[in-house]
Amino acid sequence: MRKKIVAGNWKMNTTVAEGLALAKGIVEKVEEVPADVTLVVAPPFTHLTSVAQVLEGTPIQLSAQNCADEPKGAFTGEVSAAMLKDAGCAYTILGHSERREYYGETSAKLVKKMALAFENGLDVIFCVGEKLAERQEGIHFDVVATQISEVLFTLTAEQMAHVVVAYEPVWAIGTGVTATAAQAQEIHGFIRNTLSAHFGEEVAEATTILYGGSCKPSNAQELFACPDIDGGLIGGASLKAGDFIAIAKAY
Ligand code: PEP
């Protein structure tokens, strides 16, 4: 059975005090979430060590939103995978569309980041997804297949056990527009088949594939009912403990 995950990407939101209050709010309600659903929160870097203390002794996992593509040294402003592990992270998100779009995150960089994440004992939530124009052109399957092959196909089957894929259509992120359950299932099925063709069915069946893009309490149930959707990567709705928990309870 593959893992069900609901992960909250806080992006560049909250002060430390607000982030701690949010983390505490999630901890207070975690028992309402089905035991087979893993909650992950991804606060900004500055919050990680203090949020880690709030999460201690709970089943909630800590994630970073990104990590450096170099192990250490003169890389001003960067945060290494080793530092994230030291801060208490179990995961890092990599390849979010905002990183790809605004910070020049290429597949080549992601391959380096992923290797460093694994070397330091971090699992990776690897984001893929097409832009609106690419969907309108009908090339969304090709775009996602390329994002997967350029990065994930450099990994071994053993390393794939440490990867969660998040399908996030860029046109649905932060827009209030959600992919329909049918659209999401279609591409999640495609992602699983793509993984299966390269790594074999066992790896593909074991890989958790999350949906992201305006997922909220009102649409989570329909999305999570799809056979190839194993949870969600949640942006805006993860900033309210009640909404985040309601999404996780939708399973
Ligand atoms: C995201 O960017 O990971 C995301 C899913 O954002 P939102 O839920 O706000 O669309």
PDB file of C-alpha atoms and ligand atoms in Angstrom:
ATOM      1  CA  MET A   1       0.000   0.000   0.000  1.00  0.00           C
ATOM      2  CA  ARG A   2       1.398   3.393  -0.928  1.00  0.00           C
ATOM      3  CA  LYS A   3       1.466   6.220   1.575  1.00  0.00           C
ATOM      4  CA  LYS A   4      -1.353   8.796   1.658  1.00  0.00           C
ATOM      5  CA  ILE A   5       0.017  12.276   2.275  1.00  0.00           C
ATOM      6  CA  VAL A   6      -1.478  15.712   2.764  1.00  0.00           C
ATOM      7  CA  ALA A   7       1.308  18.308   2.680  1.00  0.00           C
ATOM      8  CA  GLY A   8       1.005  22.026   3.355  1.00  0.00           C
ATOM      9  CA  ASN A   9       3.266  24.392   1.426  1.00  0.00           C
ATOM     10  CA  TRP A  10       3.216  27.627   3.393  1.00  0.00           C
ATOM     11  CA  LYS A  11       5.341  29.390   0.740  1.00  0.00           C
ATOM     12  CA  MET A  12       6.584  32.863   1.826  1.00  0.00           C
ATOM     13  CA  ASN A  13       3.831  33.384   4.372  1.00  0.00           C
ATOM     14  CA  THR A  14       3.642  33.868   8.157  1.00  0.00           C
ATOM     15  CA  THR A  15       5.969  35.353  10.734  1.00  0.00           C
ATOM     16  CA  VAL A  16       7.608  32.866  13.103  1.00  0.00           C
ATOM     17  CA  ALA A  17       4.916  33.590  15.724  1.00  0.00           C
ATOM     18  CA  GLU A  18       2.138  33.064  13.168  1.00  0.00           C
ATOM     19  CA  GLY A  19       3.790  29.910  11.888  1.00  0.00           C
ATOM     20  CA  LEU A  20       4.088  28.491  15.392  1.00  0.00           C
ATOM     21  CA  ALA A  21       0.419  29.257  16.047  1.00  0.00           C
ATOM     22  CA  LEU A  22      -0.491  27.515  12.784  1.00  0.00           C
ATOM     23  CA  ALA A  23       1.638  24.475  13.630  1.00  0.00           C
ATOM     24  CA  LYS A  24       0.096  24.285  17.103  1.00  0.00           C
ATOM     25  CA  GLY A  25      -3.384  24.524  15.582  1.00  0.00           C
ATOM     26  CA  ILE A  26      -2.589  21.560  13.310  1.00  0.00           C
ATOM     27  CA  VAL A  27      -1.102  19.524  16.178  1.00  0.00           C
ATOM     28  CA  GLU A  28      -4.241  20.129  18.280  1.00  0.00           C
ATOM     29  CA  LYS A  29      -6.423  18.619  15.559  1.00  0.00           C
ATOM     30  CA  VAL A  30      -4.140  15.883  14.242  1.00  0.00           C
ATOM     31  CA  GLU A  31      -6.082  13.135  15.992  1.00  0.00           C
ATOM     32  CA  GLU A  32      -9.096  13.933  13.787  1.00  0.00           C
ATOM     33  CA  VAL A  33      -7.084  12.838  10.732  1.00  0.00           C
ATOM     34  CA  PRO A  34      -7.298   9.160   9.690  1.00  0.00           C
ATOM     35  CA  ALA A  35      -4.262   7.276  11.012  1.00  0.00           C
ATOM     36  CA  ASP A  36      -3.186   6.196   7.509  1.00  0.00           C
ATOM     37  CA  VAL A  37      -2.855   9.792   6.285  1.00  0.00           C
ATOM     38  CA  THR A  38       0.550  11.414   6.892  1.00  0.00           C
ATOM     39  CA  LEU A  39       0.537  15.174   7.407  1.00  0.00           C
ATOM     40  CA  VAL A  40       3.548  17.175   6.251  1.00  0.00           C
ATOM     41  CA  VAL A  41       4.095  20.906   6.753  1.00  0.00           C
ATOM     42  CA  ALA A  42       6.566  23.015   4.775  1.00  0.00           C
ATOM     43  CA  PRO A  43       7.153  26.358   6.515  1.00  0.00           C
ATOM     44  CA  PRO A  44       9.721  28.967   5.414  1.00  0.00           C
ATOM     45  CA  PHE A  45      13.376  28.195   6.283  1.00  0.00           C
ATOM     46  CA  THR A  46      13.445  30.644   9.215  1.00  0.00           C
ATOM     47  CA  HIS A  47      10.651  28.749  10.975  1.00  0.00           C
ATOM     48  CA  LEU A  48      11.960  25.205  10.628  1.00  0.00           C
ATOM     49  CA  THR A  49      13.754  24.691  13.936  1.00  0.00           C
ATOM     50  CA  SER A  50      10.967  26.210  16.020  1.00  0.00           C
ATOM     51  CA  VAL A  51       8.204  24.387  14.130  1.00  0.00           C
ATOM     52  CA  ALA A  52      10.223  21.162  14.553  1.00  0.00           C
ATOM     53  CA  GLN A  53       9.927  21.593  18.332  1.00  0.00           C
ATOM     54  CA  VAL A  54       6.144  21.982  18.079  1.00  0.00           C
ATOM     55  CA  LEU A  55       5.907  18.822  15.963  1.00  0.00           C
ATOM     56  CA  GLU A  56       8.134  16.735  18.239  1.00  0.00           C
ATOM     57  CA  GLY A  57       6.317  13.644  19.486  1.00  0.00           C
ATOM     58  CA  THR A  58       3.536  14.027  16.882  1.00  0.00           C
ATOM     59  CA  PRO A  59       3.202  12.061  13.631  1.00  0.00           C
ATOM     60  CA  ILE A  60       3.398  15.305  11.592  1.00  0.00           C
ATOM     61  CA  GLN A  61       6.467  15.527   9.368  1.00  0.00           C
ATOM     62  CA  LEU A  62       8.491  18.636   8.593  1.00  0.00           C
ATOM     63  CA  SER A  63       9.503  19.649   5.072  1.00  0.00           C
ATOM     64  CA  ALA A  64      11.507  22.447   3.513  1.00  0.00           C
ATOM     65  CA  GLN A  65      10.289  24.170   0.361  1.00  0.00           C
ATOM     66  CA  ASN A  66      13.633  23.953  -1.476  1.00  0.00           C
ATOM     67  CA  CYS A  67      17.291  23.157  -0.920  1.00  0.00           C
ATOM     68  CA  ALA A  68      20.619  24.240  -2.386  1.00  0.00           C
ATOM     69  CA  ASP A  69      22.211  22.483  -5.359  1.00  0.00           C
ATOM     70  CA  GLU A  70      25.627  22.527  -3.673  1.00  0.00           C
ATOM     71  CA  PRO A  71      26.598  20.755  -0.453  1.00  0.00           C
ATOM     72  CA  LYS A  72      28.256  23.676   1.401  1.00  0.00           C
ATOM     73  CA  GLY A  73      30.485  26.707   1.107  1.00  0.00           C
ATOM     74  CA  ALA A  74      30.403  30.093  -0.595  1.00  0.00           C
ATOM     75  CA  PHE A  75      26.816  30.134  -1.860  1.00  0.00           C
ATOM     76  CA  THR A  76      25.350  33.242  -0.224  1.00  0.00           C
ATOM     77  CA  GLY A  77      21.689  32.985   0.611  1.00  0.00           C
ATOM     78  CA  GLU A  78      21.419  29.243   0.061  1.00  0.00           C
ATOM     79  CA  VAL A  79      20.378  26.552   2.562  1.00  0.00           C
ATOM     80  CA  SER A  80      21.891  23.087   2.187  1.00  0.00           C
ATOM     81  CA  ALA A  81      20.207  19.709   2.443  1.00  0.00           C
ATOM     82  CA  ALA A  82      22.444  18.924   5.445  1.00  0.00           C
ATOM     83  CA  MET A  83      21.178  22.061   7.213  1.00  0.00           C
ATOM     84  CA  LEU A  84      17.568  21.050   6.533  1.00  0.00           C
ATOM     85  CA  LYS A  85      18.154  17.602   7.988  1.00  0.00           C
ATOM     86  CA  ASP A  86      19.826  19.193  10.993  1.00  0.00           C
ATOM     87  CA  ALA A  87      16.809  21.508  11.422  1.00  0.00           C
ATOM     88  CA  GLY A  88      14.504  18.484  11.689  1.00  0.00           C
ATOM     89  CA  CYS A  89      13.207  18.092   8.139  1.00  0.00           C
ATOM     90  CA  ALA A  90      12.171  14.701   6.813  1.00  0.00           C
ATOM     91  CA  TYR A  91      11.321  16.077   3.362  1.00  0.00           C
ATOM     92  CA  THR A  92      12.096  18.852   0.973  1.00  0.00           C
ATOM     93  CA  ILE A  93       9.869  20.042  -1.856  1.00  0.00           C
ATOM     94  CA  LEU A  94      11.807  20.329  -5.124  1.00  0.00           C
ATOM     95  CA  GLY A  95      10.822  21.640  -8.538  1.00  0.00           C
ATOM     96  CA  HIS A  96       7.818  23.678  -7.485  1.00  0.00           C
ATOM     97  CA  SER A  97       6.552  25.626 -10.496  1.00  0.00           C
ATOM     98  CA  GLU A  98       7.250  28.924  -8.703  1.00  0.00           C
ATOM     99  CA  ARG A  99      10.900  27.875  -8.333  1.00  0.00           C
ATOM    100  CA  ARG A 100      11.041  26.772 -11.969  1.00  0.00           C
ATOM    101  CA  GLU A 101       9.389  29.986 -13.201  1.00  0.00           C
ATOM    102  CA  TYR A 102      10.933  32.700 -10.982  1.00  0.00           C
ATOM    103  CA  TYR A 103      14.297  31.225  -9.948  1.00  0.00           C
ATOM    104  CA  GLY A 104      15.478  29.370 -13.033  1.00  0.00           C
ATOM    105  CA  GLU A 105      15.176  25.907 -11.508  1.00  0.00           C
ATOM    106  CA  THR A 106      16.187  23.616 -14.376  1.00  0.00           C
ATOM    107  CA  SER A 107      16.067  19.847 -14.497  1.00  0.00           C
ATOM    108  CA  ALA A 108      19.883  19.794 -14.310  1.00  0.00           C
ATOM    109  CA  LYS A 109      19.744  21.725 -11.008  1.00  0.00           C
ATOM    110  CA  LEU A 110      16.991  19.483  -9.714  1.00  0.00           C
ATOM    111  CA  VAL A 111      19.080  16.373 -10.381  1.00  0.00           C
ATOM    112  CA  LYS A 112      21.863  17.870  -8.218  1.00  0.00           C
ATOM    113  CA  LYS A 113      19.439  18.936  -5.481  1.00  0.00           C
ATOM    114  CA  MET A 114      17.806  15.550  -5.405  1.00  0.00           C
ATOM    115  CA  ALA A 115      21.141  13.754  -5.006  1.00  0.00           C
ATOM    116  CA  LEU A 116      22.043  16.014  -2.081  1.00  0.00           C
ATOM    117  CA  ALA A 117      18.625  15.516  -0.487  1.00  0.00           C
ATOM    118  CA  PHE A 118      19.064  11.716  -0.591  1.00  0.00           C
ATOM    119  CA  GLU A 119      22.679  11.894   0.641  1.00  0.00           C
ATOM    120  CA  ASN A 120      21.387  13.752   3.671  1.00  0.00           C
ATOM    121  CA  GLY A 121      18.467  11.471   4.403  1.00  0.00           C
ATOM    122  CA  LEU A 122      15.686  13.701   3.097  1.00  0.00           C
ATOM    123  CA  ASP A 123      12.750  12.427   1.064  1.00  0.00           C
ATOM    124  CA  VAL A 124      11.680  14.617  -1.843  1.00  0.00           C
ATOM    125  CA  ILE A 125       8.282  15.950  -2.883  1.00  0.00           C
ATOM    126  CA  PHE A 126       8.989  16.449  -6.585  1.00  0.00           C
ATOM    127  CA  CYS A 127       6.584  18.804  -8.389  1.00  0.00           C
ATOM    128  CA  VAL A 128       5.589  18.592 -12.037  1.00  0.00           C
ATOM    129  CA  GLY A 129       2.835  20.268 -14.010  1.00  0.00           C
ATOM    130  CA  GLU A 130       2.023  22.156 -17.175  1.00  0.00           C
ATOM    131  CA  LYS A 131       1.199  25.812 -17.778  1.00  0.00           C
ATOM    132  CA  LEU A 132      -2.174  26.896 -19.139  1.00  0.00           C
ATOM    133  CA  ALA A 133      -0.843  27.533 -22.678  1.00  0.00           C
ATOM    134  CA  GLU A 134       0.700  24.040 -22.710  1.00  0.00           C
ATOM    135  CA  ARG A 135      -2.623  22.449 -21.759  1.00  0.00           C
ATOM    136  CA  GLN A 136      -4.433  24.533 -24.355  1.00  0.00           C
ATOM    137  CA  GLU A 137      -1.898  23.387 -26.951  1.00  0.00           C
ATOM    138  CA  GLY A 138      -2.548  19.796 -25.890  1.00  0.00           C
ATOM    139  CA  ILE A 139       1.080  19.142 -24.944  1.00  0.00           C
ATOM    140  CA  HIS A 140       0.533  18.686 -21.180  1.00  0.00           C
ATOM    141  CA  PHE A 141       1.353  14.974 -21.256  1.00  0.00           C
ATOM    142  CA  ASP A 142       4.628  15.678 -23.083  1.00  0.00           C
ATOM    143  CA  VAL A 143       5.564  18.458 -20.656  1.00  0.00           C
ATOM    144  CA  VAL A 144       4.989  16.270 -17.611  1.00  0.00           C
ATOM    145  CA  ALA A 145       6.735  13.272 -19.210  1.00  0.00           C
ATOM    146  CA  THR A 146       9.802  15.442 -19.916  1.00  0.00           C
ATOM    147  CA  GLN A 147       9.866  16.847 -16.365  1.00  0.00           C
ATOM    148  CA  ILE A 148       9.751  13.284 -15.050  1.00  0.00           C
ATOM    149  CA  SER A 149      12.257  11.734 -17.431  1.00  0.00           C
ATOM    150  CA  GLU A 150      14.872  14.504 -17.065  1.00  0.00           C
ATOM    151  CA  VAL A 151      14.973  14.157 -13.289  1.00  0.00           C
ATOM    152  CA  LEU A 152      13.367  11.004 -11.965  1.00  0.00           C
ATOM    153  CA  PHE A 153      14.770   8.697 -14.648  1.00  0.00           C
ATOM    154  CA  THR A 154      18.269   9.528 -13.347  1.00  0.00           C
ATOM    155  CA  LEU A 155      17.329   7.786 -10.077  1.00  0.00           C
ATOM    156  CA  THR A 156      17.480   4.154  -9.051  1.00  0.00           C
ATOM    157  CA  ALA A 157      14.381   2.181  -8.084  1.00  0.00           C
ATOM    158  CA  GLU A 158      15.677   2.271  -4.472  1.00  0.00           C
ATOM    159  CA  GLN A 159      15.871   6.063  -4.574  1.00  0.00           C
ATOM    160  CA  MET A 160      12.320   6.246  -5.957  1.00  0.00           C
ATOM    161  CA  ALA A 161      11.144   4.893  -2.595  1.00  0.00           C
ATOM    162  CA  HIS A 162      12.140   8.319  -1.238  1.00  0.00           C
ATOM    163  CA  VAL A 163      10.226  10.345  -3.848  1.00  0.00           C
ATOM    164  CA  VAL A 164       6.673  11.642  -3.681  1.00  0.00           C
ATOM    165  CA  VAL A 165       5.460  13.121  -6.978  1.00  0.00           C
ATOM    166  CA  ALA A 166       3.158  16.156  -6.854  1.00  0.00           C
ATOM    167  CA  TYR A 167       1.188  16.952 -10.001  1.00  0.00           C
ATOM    168  CA  GLU A 168       0.398  20.653  -9.899  1.00  0.00           C
ATOM    169  CA  PRO A 169      -1.099  22.191 -13.042  1.00  0.00           C
ATOM    170  CA  VAL A 170       0.310  25.728 -12.979  1.00  0.00           C
ATOM    171  CA  TRP A 171      -3.033  27.143 -14.125  1.00  0.00           C
ATOM    172  CA  ALA A 172      -4.655  25.808 -10.950  1.00  0.00           C
ATOM    173  CA  ILE A 173      -2.072  27.037  -8.423  1.00  0.00           C
ATOM    174  CA  GLY A 174      -3.396  29.894  -6.332  1.00  0.00           C
ATOM    175  CA  THR A 175      -6.020  30.708  -8.959  1.00  0.00           C
ATOM    176  CA  GLY A 176      -9.071  29.144  -7.310  1.00  0.00           C
ATOM    177  CA  VAL A 177      -9.458  27.022 -10.459  1.00  0.00           C
ATOM    178  CA  THR A 178      -9.054  23.321  -9.676  1.00  0.00           C
ATOM    179  CA  ALA A 179      -8.498  20.591 -12.220  1.00  0.00           C
ATOM    180  CA  THR A 180     -11.617  18.452 -12.374  1.00  0.00           C
ATOM    181  CA  ALA A 181     -11.269  15.071 -10.752  1.00  0.00           C
ATOM    182  CA  ALA A 182     -11.360  13.536 -14.246  1.00  0.00           C
ATOM    183  CA  GLN A 183      -8.573  15.809 -15.529  1.00  0.00           C
ATOM    184  CA  ALA A 184      -6.467  15.128 -12.444  1.00  0.00           C
ATOM    185  CA  GLN A 185      -7.019  11.357 -12.542  1.00  0.00           C
ATOM    186  CA  GLU A 186      -6.157  11.263 -16.247  1.00  0.00           C
ATOM    187  CA  ILE A 187      -2.739  12.797 -15.714  1.00  0.00           C
ATOM    188  CA  HIS A 188      -2.052  10.980 -12.437  1.00  0.00           C
ATOM    189  CA  GLY A 189      -2.722   7.714 -14.282  1.00  0.00           C
ATOM    190  CA  PHE A 190      -0.370   8.893 -17.019  1.00  0.00           C
ATOM    191  CA  ILE A 191       2.347   9.702 -14.452  1.00  0.00           C
ATOM    192  CA  ARG A 192       1.998   6.250 -12.886  1.00  0.00           C
ATOM    193  CA  ASN A 193       2.186   4.588 -16.325  1.00  0.00           C
ATOM    194  CA  THR A 194       5.254   6.670 -17.185  1.00  0.00           C
ATOM    195  CA  LEU A 195       6.948   5.545 -13.964  1.00  0.00           C
ATOM    196  CA  SER A 196       5.878   1.968 -14.610  1.00  0.00           C
ATOM    197  CA  ALA A 197       7.343   1.949 -18.132  1.00  0.00           C
ATOM    198  CA  HIS A 198      10.744   2.993 -16.764  1.00  0.00           C
ATOM    199  CA  PHE A 199      10.971   1.535 -13.252  1.00  0.00           C
ATOM    200  CA  GLY A 200       8.433  -1.299 -13.466  1.00  0.00           C
ATOM    201  CA  GLU A 201       4.992  -1.738 -12.003  1.00  0.00           C
ATOM    202  CA  GLU A 202       6.111  -2.374  -8.436  1.00  0.00           C
ATOM    203  CA  VAL A 203       7.842   1.006  -8.123  1.00  0.00           C
ATOM    204  CA  ALA A 204       4.992   2.817  -9.896  1.00  0.00           C
ATOM    205  CA  GLU A 205       2.356   1.246  -7.663  1.00  0.00           C
ATOM    206  CA  ALA A 206       4.337   2.152  -4.553  1.00  0.00           C
ATOM    207  CA  THR A 207       4.830   5.822  -5.530  1.00  0.00           C
ATOM    208  CA  THR A 208       2.621   8.386  -3.835  1.00  0.00           C
ATOM    209  CA  ILE A 209       1.301  10.941  -6.336  1.00  0.00           C
ATOM    210  CA  LEU A 210      -0.237  14.099  -4.847  1.00  0.00           C
ATOM    211  CA  TYR A 211      -2.545  16.594  -6.534  1.00  0.00           C
ATOM    212  CA  GLY A 212      -1.880  20.306  -6.021  1.00  0.00           C
ATOM    213  CA  GLY A 213      -3.684  23.379  -7.279  1.00  0.00           C
ATOM    214  CA  SER A 214      -6.487  25.125  -5.376  1.00  0.00           C
ATOM    215  CA  CYS A 215      -7.294  21.986  -3.410  1.00  0.00           C
ATOM    216  CA  LYS A 216      -9.649  22.902  -0.567  1.00  0.00           C
ATOM    217  CA  PRO A 217     -12.070  21.223   1.854  1.00  0.00           C
ATOM    218  CA  SER A 218     -14.898  21.468  -0.695  1.00  0.00           C
ATOM    219  CA  ASN A 219     -13.123  19.597  -3.505  1.00  0.00           C
ATOM    220  CA  ALA A 220     -10.630  17.365  -1.674  1.00  0.00           C
ATOM    221  CA  GLN A 221     -12.969  14.413  -1.256  1.00  0.00           C
ATOM    222  CA  GLU A 222     -13.742  14.116  -4.971  1.00  0.00           C
ATOM    223  CA  LEU A 223     -10.056  14.413  -5.894  1.00  0.00           C
ATOM    224  CA  PHE A 224      -8.840  11.942  -3.264  1.00  0.00           C
ATOM    225  CA  ALA A 225     -11.447   9.398  -4.352  1.00  0.00           C
ATOM    226  CA  CYS A 226      -9.593   8.984  -7.667  1.00  0.00           C
ATOM    227  CA  PRO A 227      -7.566   5.768  -7.824  1.00  0.00           C
ATOM    228  CA  ASP A 228      -4.242   7.406  -8.709  1.00  0.00           C
ATOM    229  CA  ILE A 229      -4.507  10.439  -6.412  1.00  0.00           C
ATOM    230  CA  ASP A 230      -2.806   9.675  -3.108  1.00  0.00           C
ATOM    231  CA  GLY A 231      -3.280  12.984  -1.358  1.00  0.00           C
ATOM    232  CA  GLY A 232      -2.574  16.653  -1.893  1.00  0.00           C
ATOM    233  CA  LEU A 233       0.057  19.366  -1.863  1.00  0.00           C
ATOM    234  CA  ILE A 234      -1.866  22.297  -0.471  1.00  0.00           C
ATOM    235  CA  GLY A 235      -0.870  25.960  -0.744  1.00  0.00           C
ATOM    236  CA  GLY A 236      -3.371  28.627   0.291  1.00  0.00           C
ATOM    237  CA  ALA A 237      -5.681  26.318   2.229  1.00  0.00           C
ATOM    238  CA  SER A 238      -2.776  25.019   4.353  1.00  0.00           C
ATOM    239  CA  LEU A 239      -2.470  28.408   6.043  1.00  0.00           C
ATOM    240  CA  LYS A 240      -5.597  27.765   8.124  1.00  0.00           C
ATOM    241  CA  ALA A 241      -5.292  24.794  10.489  1.00  0.00           C
ATOM    242  CA  GLY A 242      -9.029  24.050  10.215  1.00  0.00           C
ATOM    243  CA  ASP A 243      -8.986  23.927   6.401  1.00  0.00           C
ATOM    244  CA  PHE A 244      -5.781  21.885   6.267  1.00  0.00           C
ATOM    245  CA  ILE A 245      -7.203  19.331   8.698  1.00  0.00           C
ATOM    246  CA  ALA A 246     -10.560  19.290   6.862  1.00  0.00           C
ATOM    247  CA  ILE A 247      -8.719  18.434   3.630  1.00  0.00           C
ATOM    248  CA  ALA A 248      -6.847  15.590   5.343  1.00  0.00           C
ATOM    249  CA  LYS A 249     -10.130  14.328   6.830  1.00  0.00           C
ATOM    250  CA  ALA A 250     -11.572  14.175   3.318  1.00  0.00           C
ATOM    251  CA  TYR A 251      -9.980  10.750   2.906  1.00  0.00           C
TER     252      TYR A 251
HETATM  253  C1  PEP B   1       1.070  24.962  -4.429  1.00  0.00           C
HETATM  254  O1  PEP B   1       1.585  25.943  -4.902  1.00  0.00           O
HETATM  255  O2  PEP B   1       1.762  23.990  -4.047  1.00  0.00           O
HETATM  256  C2  PEP B   1      -0.395  24.935  -4.323  1.00  0.00           C
HETATM  257  C3  PEP B   1      -0.992  23.792  -4.456  1.00  0.00           C
HETATM  258  O3  PEP B   1      -1.021  26.136  -4.109  1.00  0.00           O
HETATM  259  P1  PEP B   1      -2.612  26.404  -3.953  1.00  0.00           P
HETATM  260  O4  PEP B   1      -3.175  25.294  -3.133  1.00  0.00           O
HETATM  261  O5  PEP B   1      -2.688  27.735  -3.262  1.00  0.00           O
HETATM  262  O6  PEP B   1      -3.168  26.428  -5.341  1.00  0.00           O
END
